[in-house]
Short mmCIF file of C-alpha atoms in Angstrom, two decimals:
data_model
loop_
_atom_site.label_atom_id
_atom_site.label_comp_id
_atom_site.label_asym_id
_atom_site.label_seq_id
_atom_site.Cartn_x
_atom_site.Cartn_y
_atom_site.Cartn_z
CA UNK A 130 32.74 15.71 5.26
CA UNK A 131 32.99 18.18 7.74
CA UNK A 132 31.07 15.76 10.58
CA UNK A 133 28.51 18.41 11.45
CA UNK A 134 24.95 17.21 10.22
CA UNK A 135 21.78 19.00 9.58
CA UNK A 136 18.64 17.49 8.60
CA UNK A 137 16.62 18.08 6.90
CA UNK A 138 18.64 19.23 3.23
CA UNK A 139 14.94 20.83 2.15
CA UNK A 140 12.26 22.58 3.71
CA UNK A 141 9.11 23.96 1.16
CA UNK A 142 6.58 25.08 3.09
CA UNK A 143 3.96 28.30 3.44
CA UNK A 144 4.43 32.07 5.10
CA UNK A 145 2.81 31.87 8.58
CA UNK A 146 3.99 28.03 9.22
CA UNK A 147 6.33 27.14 11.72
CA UNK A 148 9.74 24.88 10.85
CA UNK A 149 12.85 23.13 13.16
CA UNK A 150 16.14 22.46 11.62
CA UNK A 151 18.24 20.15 13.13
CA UNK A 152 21.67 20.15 14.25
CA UNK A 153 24.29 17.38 15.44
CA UNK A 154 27.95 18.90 16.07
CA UNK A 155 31.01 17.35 15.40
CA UNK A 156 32.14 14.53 18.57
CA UNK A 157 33.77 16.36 21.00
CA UNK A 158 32.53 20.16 20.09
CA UNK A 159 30.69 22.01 22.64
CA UNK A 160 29.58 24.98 20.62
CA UNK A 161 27.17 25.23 17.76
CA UNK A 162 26.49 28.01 15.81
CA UNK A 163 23.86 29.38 13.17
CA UNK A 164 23.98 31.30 10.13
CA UNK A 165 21.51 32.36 7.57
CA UNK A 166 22.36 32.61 4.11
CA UNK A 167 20.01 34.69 1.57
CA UNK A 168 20.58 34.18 -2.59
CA UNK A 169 23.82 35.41 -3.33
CA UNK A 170 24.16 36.99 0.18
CA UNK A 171 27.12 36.65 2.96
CA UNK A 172 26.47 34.71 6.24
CA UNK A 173 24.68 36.19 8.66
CA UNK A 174 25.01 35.26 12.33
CA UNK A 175 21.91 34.02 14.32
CA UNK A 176 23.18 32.73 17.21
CA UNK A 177 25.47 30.71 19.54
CA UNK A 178 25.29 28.14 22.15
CA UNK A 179 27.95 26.64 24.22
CA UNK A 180 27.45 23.35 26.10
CA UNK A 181 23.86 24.06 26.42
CA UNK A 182 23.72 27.69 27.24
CA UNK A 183 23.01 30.93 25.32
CA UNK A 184 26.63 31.99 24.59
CA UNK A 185 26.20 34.70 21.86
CA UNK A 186 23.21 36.36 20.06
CA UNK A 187 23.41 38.10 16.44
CA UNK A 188 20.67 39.28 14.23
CA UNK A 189 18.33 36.27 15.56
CA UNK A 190 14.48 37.75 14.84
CA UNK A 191 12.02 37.32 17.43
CA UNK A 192 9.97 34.73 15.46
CA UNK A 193 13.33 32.37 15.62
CA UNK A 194 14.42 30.63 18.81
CA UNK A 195 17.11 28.05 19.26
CA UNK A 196 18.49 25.51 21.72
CA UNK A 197 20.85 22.99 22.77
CA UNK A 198 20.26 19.64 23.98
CA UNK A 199 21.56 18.01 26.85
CA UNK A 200 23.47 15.77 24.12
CA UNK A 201 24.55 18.71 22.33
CA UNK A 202 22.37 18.35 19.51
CA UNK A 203 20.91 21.97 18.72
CA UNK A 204 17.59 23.11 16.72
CA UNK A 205 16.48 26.41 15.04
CA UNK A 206 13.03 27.03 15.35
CA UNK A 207 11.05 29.56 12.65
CA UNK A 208 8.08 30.88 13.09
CA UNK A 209 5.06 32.54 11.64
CA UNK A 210 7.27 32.47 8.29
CA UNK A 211 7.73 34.55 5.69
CA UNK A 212 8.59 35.02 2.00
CA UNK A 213 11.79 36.32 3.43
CA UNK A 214 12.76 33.75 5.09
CA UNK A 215 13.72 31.45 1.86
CA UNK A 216 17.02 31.05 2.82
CA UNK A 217 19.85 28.40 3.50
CA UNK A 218 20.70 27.67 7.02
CA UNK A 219 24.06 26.42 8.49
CA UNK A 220 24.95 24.91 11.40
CA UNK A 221 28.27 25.11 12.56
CA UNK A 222 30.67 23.95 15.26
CA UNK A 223 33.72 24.39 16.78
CA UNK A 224 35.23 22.74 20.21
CA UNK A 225 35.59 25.60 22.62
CA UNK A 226 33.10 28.96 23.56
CA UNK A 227 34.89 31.81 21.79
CA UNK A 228 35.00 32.00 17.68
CA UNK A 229 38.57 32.08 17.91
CA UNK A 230 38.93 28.78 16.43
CA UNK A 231 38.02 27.14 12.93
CA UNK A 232 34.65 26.43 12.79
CA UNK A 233 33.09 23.44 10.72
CA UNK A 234 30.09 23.91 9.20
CA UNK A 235 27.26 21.35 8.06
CA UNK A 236 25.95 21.00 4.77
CA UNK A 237 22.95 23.16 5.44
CA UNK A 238 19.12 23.39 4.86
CA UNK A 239 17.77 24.84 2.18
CA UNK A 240 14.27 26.57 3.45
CA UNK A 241 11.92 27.94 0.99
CA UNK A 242 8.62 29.67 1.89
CA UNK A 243 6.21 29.68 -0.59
CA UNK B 250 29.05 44.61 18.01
CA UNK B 251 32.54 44.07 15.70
CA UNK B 252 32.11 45.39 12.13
CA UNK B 253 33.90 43.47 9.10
CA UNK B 254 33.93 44.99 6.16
CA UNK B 255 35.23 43.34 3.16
CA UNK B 256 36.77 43.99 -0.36
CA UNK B 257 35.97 43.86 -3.87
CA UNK B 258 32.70 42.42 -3.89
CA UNK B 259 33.96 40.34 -7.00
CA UNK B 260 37.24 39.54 -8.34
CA UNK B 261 38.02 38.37 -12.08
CA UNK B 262 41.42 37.35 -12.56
CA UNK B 263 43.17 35.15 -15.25
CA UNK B 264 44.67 31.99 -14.47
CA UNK B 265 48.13 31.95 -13.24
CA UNK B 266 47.14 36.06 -12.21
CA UNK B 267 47.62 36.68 -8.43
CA UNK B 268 44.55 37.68 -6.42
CA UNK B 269 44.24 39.98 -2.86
CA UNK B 270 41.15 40.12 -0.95
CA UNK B 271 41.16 42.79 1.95
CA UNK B 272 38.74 42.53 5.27
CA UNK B 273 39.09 45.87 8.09
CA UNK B 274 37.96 45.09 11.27
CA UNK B 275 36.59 47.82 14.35
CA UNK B 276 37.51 45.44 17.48
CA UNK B 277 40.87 46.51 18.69
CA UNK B 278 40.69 43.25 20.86
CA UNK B 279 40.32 41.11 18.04
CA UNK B 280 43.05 38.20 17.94
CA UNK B 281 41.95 35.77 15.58
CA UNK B 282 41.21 36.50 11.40
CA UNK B 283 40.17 33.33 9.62
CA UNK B 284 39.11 33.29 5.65
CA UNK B 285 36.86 30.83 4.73
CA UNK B 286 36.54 29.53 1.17
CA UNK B 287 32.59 28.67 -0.35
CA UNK B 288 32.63 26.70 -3.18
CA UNK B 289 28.99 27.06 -5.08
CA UNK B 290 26.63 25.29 -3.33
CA UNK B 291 29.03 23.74 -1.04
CA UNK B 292 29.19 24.59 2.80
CA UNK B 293 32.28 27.38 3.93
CA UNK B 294 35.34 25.85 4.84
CA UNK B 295 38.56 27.74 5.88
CA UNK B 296 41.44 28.01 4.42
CA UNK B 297 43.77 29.84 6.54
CA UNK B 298 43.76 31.83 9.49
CA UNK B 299 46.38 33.94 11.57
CA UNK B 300 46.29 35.16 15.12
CA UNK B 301 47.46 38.49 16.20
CA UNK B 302 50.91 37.75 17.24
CA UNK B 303 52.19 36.92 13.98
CA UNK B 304 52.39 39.46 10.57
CA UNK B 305 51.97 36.70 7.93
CA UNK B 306 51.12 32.87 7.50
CA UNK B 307 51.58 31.01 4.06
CA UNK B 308 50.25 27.58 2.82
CA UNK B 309 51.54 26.76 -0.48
CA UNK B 310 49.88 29.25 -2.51
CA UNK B 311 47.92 30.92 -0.10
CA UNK B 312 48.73 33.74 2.39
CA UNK B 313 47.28 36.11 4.50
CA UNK B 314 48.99 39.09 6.34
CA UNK B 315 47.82 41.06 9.29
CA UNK B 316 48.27 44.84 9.91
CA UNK B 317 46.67 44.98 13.55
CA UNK B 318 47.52 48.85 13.26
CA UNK B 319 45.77 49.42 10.62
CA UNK B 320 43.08 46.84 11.33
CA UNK B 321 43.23 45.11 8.15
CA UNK B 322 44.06 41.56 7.04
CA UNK B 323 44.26 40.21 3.54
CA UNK B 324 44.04 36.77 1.60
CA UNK B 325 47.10 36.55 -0.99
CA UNK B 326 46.38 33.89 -3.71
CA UNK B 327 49.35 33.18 -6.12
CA UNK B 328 49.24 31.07 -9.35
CA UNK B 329 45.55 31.18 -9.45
CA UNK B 330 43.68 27.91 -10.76
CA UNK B 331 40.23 27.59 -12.20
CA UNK B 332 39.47 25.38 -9.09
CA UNK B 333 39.95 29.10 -6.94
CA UNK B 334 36.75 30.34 -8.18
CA UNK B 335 34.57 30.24 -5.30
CA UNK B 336 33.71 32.89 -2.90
CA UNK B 337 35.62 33.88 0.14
CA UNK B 338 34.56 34.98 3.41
CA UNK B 339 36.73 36.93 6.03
CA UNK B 340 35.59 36.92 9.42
CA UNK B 341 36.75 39.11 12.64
CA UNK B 342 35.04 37.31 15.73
CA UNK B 343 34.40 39.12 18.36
CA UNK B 344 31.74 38.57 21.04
CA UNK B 345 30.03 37.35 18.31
CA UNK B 346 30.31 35.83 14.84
CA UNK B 347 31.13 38.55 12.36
CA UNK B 348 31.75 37.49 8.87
CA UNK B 349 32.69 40.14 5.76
CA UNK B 350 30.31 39.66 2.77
CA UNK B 351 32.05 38.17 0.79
CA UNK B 352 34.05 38.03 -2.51
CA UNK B 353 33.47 36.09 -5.79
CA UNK B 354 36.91 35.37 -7.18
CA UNK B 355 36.55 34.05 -10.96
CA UNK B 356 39.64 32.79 -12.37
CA UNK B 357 39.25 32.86 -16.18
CA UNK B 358 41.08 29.65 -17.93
#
């Protein structure tokens, strides 16, 4: 157990709906990260924030948005979904703002747009 | 943005075979090279990782050596086990999250 959580595990729901996943970092670490993870694909880098604030942007479309919660708690919003989208999504965090330390990743959720 | 690029795609070794998996990197600046390990349907975890001041770091039977010249760093597995099959991730972050695509190691019994 890694002591990053995401909730929910699974998401099933229809193109053009809107989803949140849900985030809680490990005690202590100021940064989360996200990654999406297609069938049999590498992990692809969404986006980064660092004790609140935007702190690094990857290939985030403009139908997702994320934040960061005063209690450090993040969420990934997804829009206007689509078939694409089926994907899993991890969290991860790690104590400081650069990537230059391990990260620990959550046991991700698994969305799937019918 | 940093690009990773990672090698073989897939890996099929025997048990007790030896295994190298090779990331290059573009970032000159780049200091730290972790490897993560991703177990099927498990989350990534790392292994190992080095930072630019040193050549090599082991961990029992797991290395990984760093040519900042040539911008490449590898993942050395010796002895492999059937419990090694998994697929492994180099990453090269930058000023973002870069990760390689990955590499499904199969170690036949």
């Amino acid at each position: 157990d890694s002591g990053v959580t995401q909730t929910p595990k699974h998401l099933i729901t229809a193109t053009g709906q809107r989803v949140t996943l849900r985030c809680s970092p490990r005690s202590g670490d100021l940064s989360v990260y996200w990654y999406q993870q297609s069938l049999d694909q590498g992990l692809q880098f969404l986006i980064q924030y660092y004790n609140g604030e935007e702190r690094a942007k990857g290939n985030i479309l403009e139908r997702f948005s994320a934040q960061q919660f005063p209690d450090l708690h993040s969420e990934l919003n997804l829009s206007s979904l689509e078939l694409g989208d089926s994907a899993l999504y991890f969290c991860a965090s790690s104590p400081g703002p650069s990537g230059y330390n391990e990260q620990f990743f959550g046991p991700g959720t698994r969305l799937t747009v019918l | 943005g940093e690009n990773v690029e990672q090698h073989p795609s897939t890996l099929s070794v025997q048990e007790g075979d030896s295994a190298v998996i090779k990331c290059t990197y573009s970032d000159s600046a780049s200091n730290y090279f972790p490897w993560y390990k991703q177990e099927l349907g498990k989350r990534p975890q790392l292994i190992i990782d080095i930072r630019s001041n040193v050549g090599e770091k082991k961990d029992q039977r797991i290395a990984v050596t760093l040519n900042k010249t040539a911008k490449h760093f590898s993942l050395h597995i010796t002895e492999t086990q059937p419990e090694d099959s998994a697929v492994y991730f180099c990453a090269s972050p930058s000023n973002d999250m870069r990760f390689g695509a990955g590499t499904r190691l199969t170690v036949k019994p």
